[in-house]
Each structure stands twice: as structure tokens, then as C-alpha cells.
mmCIF file of C-alpha atoms in Angstrom:
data_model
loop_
_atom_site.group_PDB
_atom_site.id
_atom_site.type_symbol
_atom_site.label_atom_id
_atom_site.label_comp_id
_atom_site.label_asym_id
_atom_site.label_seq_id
_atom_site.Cartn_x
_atom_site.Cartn_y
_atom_site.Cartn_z
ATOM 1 C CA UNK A 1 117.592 155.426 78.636
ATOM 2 C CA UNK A 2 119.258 156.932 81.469
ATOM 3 C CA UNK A 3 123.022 156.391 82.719
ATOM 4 C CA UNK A 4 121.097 154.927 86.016
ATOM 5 C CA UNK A 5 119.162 152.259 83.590
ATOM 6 C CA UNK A 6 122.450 151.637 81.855
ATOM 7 C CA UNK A 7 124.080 151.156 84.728
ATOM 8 C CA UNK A 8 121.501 149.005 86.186
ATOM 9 C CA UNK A 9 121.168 146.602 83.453
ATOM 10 C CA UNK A 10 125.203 146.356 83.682
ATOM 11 C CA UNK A 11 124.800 145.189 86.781
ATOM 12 C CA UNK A 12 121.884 142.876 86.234
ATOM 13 C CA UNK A 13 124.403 140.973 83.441
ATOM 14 C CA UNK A 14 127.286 140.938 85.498
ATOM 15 C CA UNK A 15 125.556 139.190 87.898
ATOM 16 C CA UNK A 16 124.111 136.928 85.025
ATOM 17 C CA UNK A 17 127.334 136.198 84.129
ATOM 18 C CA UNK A 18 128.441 135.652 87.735
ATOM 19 C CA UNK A 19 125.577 132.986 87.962
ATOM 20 C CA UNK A 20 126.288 131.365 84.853
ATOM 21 C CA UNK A 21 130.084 130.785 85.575
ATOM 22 C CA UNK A 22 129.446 129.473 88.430
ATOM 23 C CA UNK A 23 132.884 129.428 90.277
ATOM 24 C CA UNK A 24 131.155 131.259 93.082
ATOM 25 C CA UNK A 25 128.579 130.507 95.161
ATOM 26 C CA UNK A 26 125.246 132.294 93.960
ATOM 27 C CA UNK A 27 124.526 133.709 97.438
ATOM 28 C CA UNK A 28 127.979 135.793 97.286
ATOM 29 C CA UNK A 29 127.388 136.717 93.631
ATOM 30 C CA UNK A 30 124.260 138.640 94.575
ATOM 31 C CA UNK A 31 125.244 139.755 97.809
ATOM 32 C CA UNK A 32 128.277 141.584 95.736
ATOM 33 C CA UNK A 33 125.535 142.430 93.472
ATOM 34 C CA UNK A 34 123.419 144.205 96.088
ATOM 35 C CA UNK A 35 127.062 146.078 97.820
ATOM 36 C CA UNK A 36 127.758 147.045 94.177
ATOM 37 C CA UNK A 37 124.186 148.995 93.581
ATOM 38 C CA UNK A 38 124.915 150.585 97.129
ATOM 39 C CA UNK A 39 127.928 152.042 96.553
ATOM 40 C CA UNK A 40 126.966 153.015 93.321
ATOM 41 C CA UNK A 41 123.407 154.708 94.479
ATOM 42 C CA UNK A 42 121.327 152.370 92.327
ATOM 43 C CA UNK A 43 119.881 150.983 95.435
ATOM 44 C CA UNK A 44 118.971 153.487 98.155
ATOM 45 C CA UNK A 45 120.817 152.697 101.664
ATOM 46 C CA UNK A 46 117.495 152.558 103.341
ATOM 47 C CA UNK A 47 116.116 150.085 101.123
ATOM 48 C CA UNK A 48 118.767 147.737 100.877
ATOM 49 C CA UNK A 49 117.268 145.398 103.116
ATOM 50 C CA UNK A 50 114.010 146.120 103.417
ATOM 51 C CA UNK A 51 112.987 142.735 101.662
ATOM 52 C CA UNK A 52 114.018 140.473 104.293
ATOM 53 C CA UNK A 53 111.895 141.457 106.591
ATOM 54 C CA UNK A 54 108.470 140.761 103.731
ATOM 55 C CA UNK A 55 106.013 138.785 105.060
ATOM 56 C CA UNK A 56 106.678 136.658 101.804
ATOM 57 C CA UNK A 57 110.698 136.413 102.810
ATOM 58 C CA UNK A 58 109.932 135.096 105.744
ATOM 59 C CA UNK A 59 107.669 132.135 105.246
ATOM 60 C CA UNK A 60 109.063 131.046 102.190
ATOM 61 C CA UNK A 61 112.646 131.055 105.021
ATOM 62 C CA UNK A 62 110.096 128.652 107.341
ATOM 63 C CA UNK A 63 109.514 126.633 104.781
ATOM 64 C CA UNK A 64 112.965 125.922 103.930
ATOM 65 C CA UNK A 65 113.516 124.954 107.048
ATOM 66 C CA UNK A 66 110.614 122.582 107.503
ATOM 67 C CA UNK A 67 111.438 120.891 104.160
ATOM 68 C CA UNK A 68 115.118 120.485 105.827
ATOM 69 C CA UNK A 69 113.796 119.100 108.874
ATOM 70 C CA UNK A 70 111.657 116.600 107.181
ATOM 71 C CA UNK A 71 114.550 115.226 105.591
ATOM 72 C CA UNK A 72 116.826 115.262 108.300
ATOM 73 C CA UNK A 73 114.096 113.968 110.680
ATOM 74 C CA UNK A 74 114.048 110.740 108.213
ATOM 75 C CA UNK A 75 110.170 110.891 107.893
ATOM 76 C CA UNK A 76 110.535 111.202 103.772
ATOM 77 C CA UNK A 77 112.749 108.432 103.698
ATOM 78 C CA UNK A 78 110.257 106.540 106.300
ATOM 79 C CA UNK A 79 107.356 107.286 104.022
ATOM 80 C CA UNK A 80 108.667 106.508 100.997
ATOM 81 C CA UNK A 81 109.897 103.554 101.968
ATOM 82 C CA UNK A 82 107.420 101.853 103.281
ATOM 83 C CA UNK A 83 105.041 103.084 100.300
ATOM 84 C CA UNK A 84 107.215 101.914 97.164
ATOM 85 C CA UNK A 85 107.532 98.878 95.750
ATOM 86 C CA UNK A 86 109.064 97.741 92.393
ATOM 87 C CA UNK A 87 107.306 94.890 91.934
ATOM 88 C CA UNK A 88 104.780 97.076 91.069
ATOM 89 C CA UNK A 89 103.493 97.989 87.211
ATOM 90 C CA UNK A 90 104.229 100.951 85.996
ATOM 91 C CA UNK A 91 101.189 102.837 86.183
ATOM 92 C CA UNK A 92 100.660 101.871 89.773
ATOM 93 C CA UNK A 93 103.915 102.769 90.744
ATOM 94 C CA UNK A 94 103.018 106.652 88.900
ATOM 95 C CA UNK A 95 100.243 106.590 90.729
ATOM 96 C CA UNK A 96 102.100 105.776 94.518
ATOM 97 C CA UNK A 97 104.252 108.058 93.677
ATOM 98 C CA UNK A 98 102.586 110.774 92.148
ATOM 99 C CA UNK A 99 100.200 110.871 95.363
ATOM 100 C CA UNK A 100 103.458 110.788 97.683
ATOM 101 C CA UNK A 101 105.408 113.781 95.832
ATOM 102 C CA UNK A 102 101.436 115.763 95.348
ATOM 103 C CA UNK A 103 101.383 115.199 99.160
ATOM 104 C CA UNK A 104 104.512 115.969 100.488
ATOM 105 C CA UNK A 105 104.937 119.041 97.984
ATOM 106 C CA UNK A 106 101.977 120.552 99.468
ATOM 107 C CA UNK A 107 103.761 120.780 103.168
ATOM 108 C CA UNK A 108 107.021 121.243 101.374
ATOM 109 C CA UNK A 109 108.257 123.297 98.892
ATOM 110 C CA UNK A 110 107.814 121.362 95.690
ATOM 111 C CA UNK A 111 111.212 121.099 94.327
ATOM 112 C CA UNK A 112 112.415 119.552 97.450
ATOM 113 C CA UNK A 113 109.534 117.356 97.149
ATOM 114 C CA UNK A 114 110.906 116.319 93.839
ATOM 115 C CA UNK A 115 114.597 116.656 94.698
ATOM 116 C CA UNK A 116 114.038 114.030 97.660
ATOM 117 C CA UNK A 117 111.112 111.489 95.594
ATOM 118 C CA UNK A 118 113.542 111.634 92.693
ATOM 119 C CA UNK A 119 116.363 109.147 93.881
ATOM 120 C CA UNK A 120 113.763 106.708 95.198
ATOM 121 C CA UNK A 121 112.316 106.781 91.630
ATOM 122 C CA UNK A 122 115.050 105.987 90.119
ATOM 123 C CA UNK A 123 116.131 103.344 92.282
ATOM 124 C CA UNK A 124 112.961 101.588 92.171
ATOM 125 C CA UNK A 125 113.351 102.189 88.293
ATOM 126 C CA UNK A 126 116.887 100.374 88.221
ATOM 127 C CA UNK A 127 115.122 97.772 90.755
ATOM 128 C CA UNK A 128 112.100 96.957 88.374
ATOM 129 C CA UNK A 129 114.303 97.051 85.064
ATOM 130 C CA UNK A 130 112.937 99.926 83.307
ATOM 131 C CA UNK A 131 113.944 103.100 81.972
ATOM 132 C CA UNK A 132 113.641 105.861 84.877
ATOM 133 C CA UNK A 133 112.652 108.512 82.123
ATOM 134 C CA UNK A 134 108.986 107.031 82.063
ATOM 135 C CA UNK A 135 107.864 107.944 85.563
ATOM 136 C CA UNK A 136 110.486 110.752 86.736
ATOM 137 C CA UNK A 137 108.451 113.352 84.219
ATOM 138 C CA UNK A 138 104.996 112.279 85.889
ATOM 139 C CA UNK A 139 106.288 112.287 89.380
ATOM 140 C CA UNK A 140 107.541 116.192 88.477
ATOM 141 C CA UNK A 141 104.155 117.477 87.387
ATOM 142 C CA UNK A 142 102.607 115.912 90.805
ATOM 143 C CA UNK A 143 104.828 117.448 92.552
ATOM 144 C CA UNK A 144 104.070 121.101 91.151
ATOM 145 C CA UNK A 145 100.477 120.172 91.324
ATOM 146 C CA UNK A 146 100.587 119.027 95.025
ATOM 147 C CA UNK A 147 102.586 122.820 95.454
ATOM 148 C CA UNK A 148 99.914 124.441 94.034
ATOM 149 C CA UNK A 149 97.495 123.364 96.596
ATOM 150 C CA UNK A 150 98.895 124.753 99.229
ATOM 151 C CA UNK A 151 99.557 128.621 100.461
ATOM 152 C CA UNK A 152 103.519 127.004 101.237
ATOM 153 C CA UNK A 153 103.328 124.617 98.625
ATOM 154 C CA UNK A 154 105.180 126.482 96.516
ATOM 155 C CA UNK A 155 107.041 130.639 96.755
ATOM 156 C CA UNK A 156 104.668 132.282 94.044
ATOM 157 C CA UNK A 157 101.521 131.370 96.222
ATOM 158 C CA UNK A 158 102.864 133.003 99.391
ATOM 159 C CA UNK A 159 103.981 136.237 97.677
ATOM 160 C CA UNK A 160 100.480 136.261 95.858
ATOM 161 C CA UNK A 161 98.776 135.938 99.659
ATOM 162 C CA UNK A 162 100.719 138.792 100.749
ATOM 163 C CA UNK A 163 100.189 141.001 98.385
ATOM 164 C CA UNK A 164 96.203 140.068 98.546
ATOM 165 C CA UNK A 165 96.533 140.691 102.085
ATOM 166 C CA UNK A 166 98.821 143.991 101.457
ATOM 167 C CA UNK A 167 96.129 144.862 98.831
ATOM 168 C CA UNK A 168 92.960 143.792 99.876
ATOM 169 C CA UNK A 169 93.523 143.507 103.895
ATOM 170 C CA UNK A 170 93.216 139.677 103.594
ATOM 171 C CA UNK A 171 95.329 137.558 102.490
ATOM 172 C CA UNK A 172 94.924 133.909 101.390
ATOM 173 C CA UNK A 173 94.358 130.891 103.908
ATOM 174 C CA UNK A 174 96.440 128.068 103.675
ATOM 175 C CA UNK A 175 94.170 125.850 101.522
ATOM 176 C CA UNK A 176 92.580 128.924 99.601
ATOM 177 C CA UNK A 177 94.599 127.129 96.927
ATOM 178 C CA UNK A 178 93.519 123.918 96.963
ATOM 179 C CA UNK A 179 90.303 124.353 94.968
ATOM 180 C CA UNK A 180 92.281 125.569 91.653
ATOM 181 C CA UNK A 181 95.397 123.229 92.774
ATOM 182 C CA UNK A 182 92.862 120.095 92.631
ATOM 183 C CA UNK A 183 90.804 121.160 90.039
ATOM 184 C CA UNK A 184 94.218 121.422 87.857
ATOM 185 C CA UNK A 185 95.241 118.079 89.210
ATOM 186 C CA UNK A 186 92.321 116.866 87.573
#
């Protein structure tokens, strides 16, 4: 193993470590990271930032920001909303929901999908008088199904569309996914 490797790896568990303490915010921690391998000549100064500007980078950025303006915009809380009810039995209430969070993670990225559909679930839980636990776990899996059917449903598919596209000239569509994504569902 080289000193480079050693030093490297170093790096990789101080920033572990850095993550896992957690007194500062994860954005400085690797930013630190990445200033570190600089000045050290892990990372070569003309590469430093070349990822930003991926294809990938950007879109999974857009997405973000959709997902953020969904929120803010009030249309989750609109949907979801009008859509649940508590008087409802349980596996009707999996099924609402699970066809809300497959939905909206599709458009969205999935674990905002679930981050957002969670408190509703549990409120209508606490509403109906029954343990949360017994619809938050299928609500999760709809939500990474609903991601998976969708080129911005979820980060892996857009980096797997751009490196078709950087690979084979073509990328992935947008619902490209959608036959393995329902099929899964299934």
C-alpha cells in the first residue's frame, strides 16, 4: 500500500469520524475533507470540482429543489389531506397511503416522499388508535418503489442514465424505469 493510499484512507476515517460525531454540520466536514486532500495532493487542483458540474450533480440539485418547493408550495400537505382518513381500516389506509408516497416519490426524491407522508401517518395512527409501527414500514417500501419508477425518483437512477448516456450515447428517459419499478411493485 502506498503512503498516498495510507494517507487517503486517513482521511476517509477522519471524515467518518467527523460524520459520526456530529458536532459539525456534514457539509463543512467534507468540504474540510476535500481542502485537506488539496493541500495534501491527494486530490489534483484541477479536479477538485469537476463533479459539480456532472450531469448527475445537477439534476439530482433540481430535484432537491422541486421536492422543497412542493412542500413549501403546500400541495403535499393539500394532497394528503384531503386523501387520508382514520376512520379508515388498516389495510385501506396502507393502501391510500402507499399509492400517495409511490406517487409523490416518483416526482420527488423518495426519502422526502417518506420524510413528508411520515408525520401524517402517524397522526392518523394516533387518530385511529393503533400502533404507527404497522403501516409506517409499508408506507417506506412504497415510497422506494414509487422512486424506482422514475429517472428522478430516486439519485442512483439518474447517475445510472448518465453514465448510459456517457457510455452508450443515450441515456435513459424519464419513465425508462417504470417497467422494472412496476413490475417490482408487483
Amino acid at each position: 500500500m502506498t503512503t498516498d493510499q495510507i494517507a487517503l484512507f486517513a482521511l476517509f476515517g477522519a471524515v467518518f469520524a467527523g460524520l459520526l460525531w456530529g458536532r459539525y454540520r456534514y457539509d463543512l466536514v467534507a468540504f474540510a475533507a476535500l481542502m485537506v486532500a488539496l493541500l495534501t495532493g491527494l486530490v489534483p487542483t484541477k479536479e477538485a470540482f469537476s463533479g459539480f458540474g456532472h450531469p448527475a450533480t445537477v439534476i439530482v440539485a433540481f430535484v432537491l429543489v422541486v421536492s422543497a418547493g412542493l412542500v413549501r408550495s403546500g400541495a403535499v400537505l393539500l394532497i394528503t389531506r384531503t386523501l387520508i382518513d382514520a376512520s379508515r381500516k388498516v389495510g385501506a389506509h396502507i393502501a391510500v397511503m402507499g399509492v400517495v408516497g409511490g406517487v409523490l416519490s416518483a416526482f420527488m426524491n423518495n426519502v422526502a416522499a417518506l420524510a413528508l407522508l411520515m408525520p401524517v401517518d402517524i397522526q392518523t395512527a394516533r387518530k385511529a388508535g393503533r400502533a404507527a409501527g404497522t403501516t409506517l414500514m409499508p408506507l417506506s417500501f412504497a415510497t422506494i418503489l414509487g422512486g424506482m419508477a422514475t429517472l428522478i425518483g430516486t439519485p442512483p437512477n439518474i447517475i445510472i442514465a448518465a453514465t448510459r448516456g456517457e457510455t452508450l450515447g443515450t441515456p435513459f428517459a424519464m419513465f425508462d424505469f417504470l417497467p422494472v419499478g412496476g413490475i417490482t411493485a408487483l
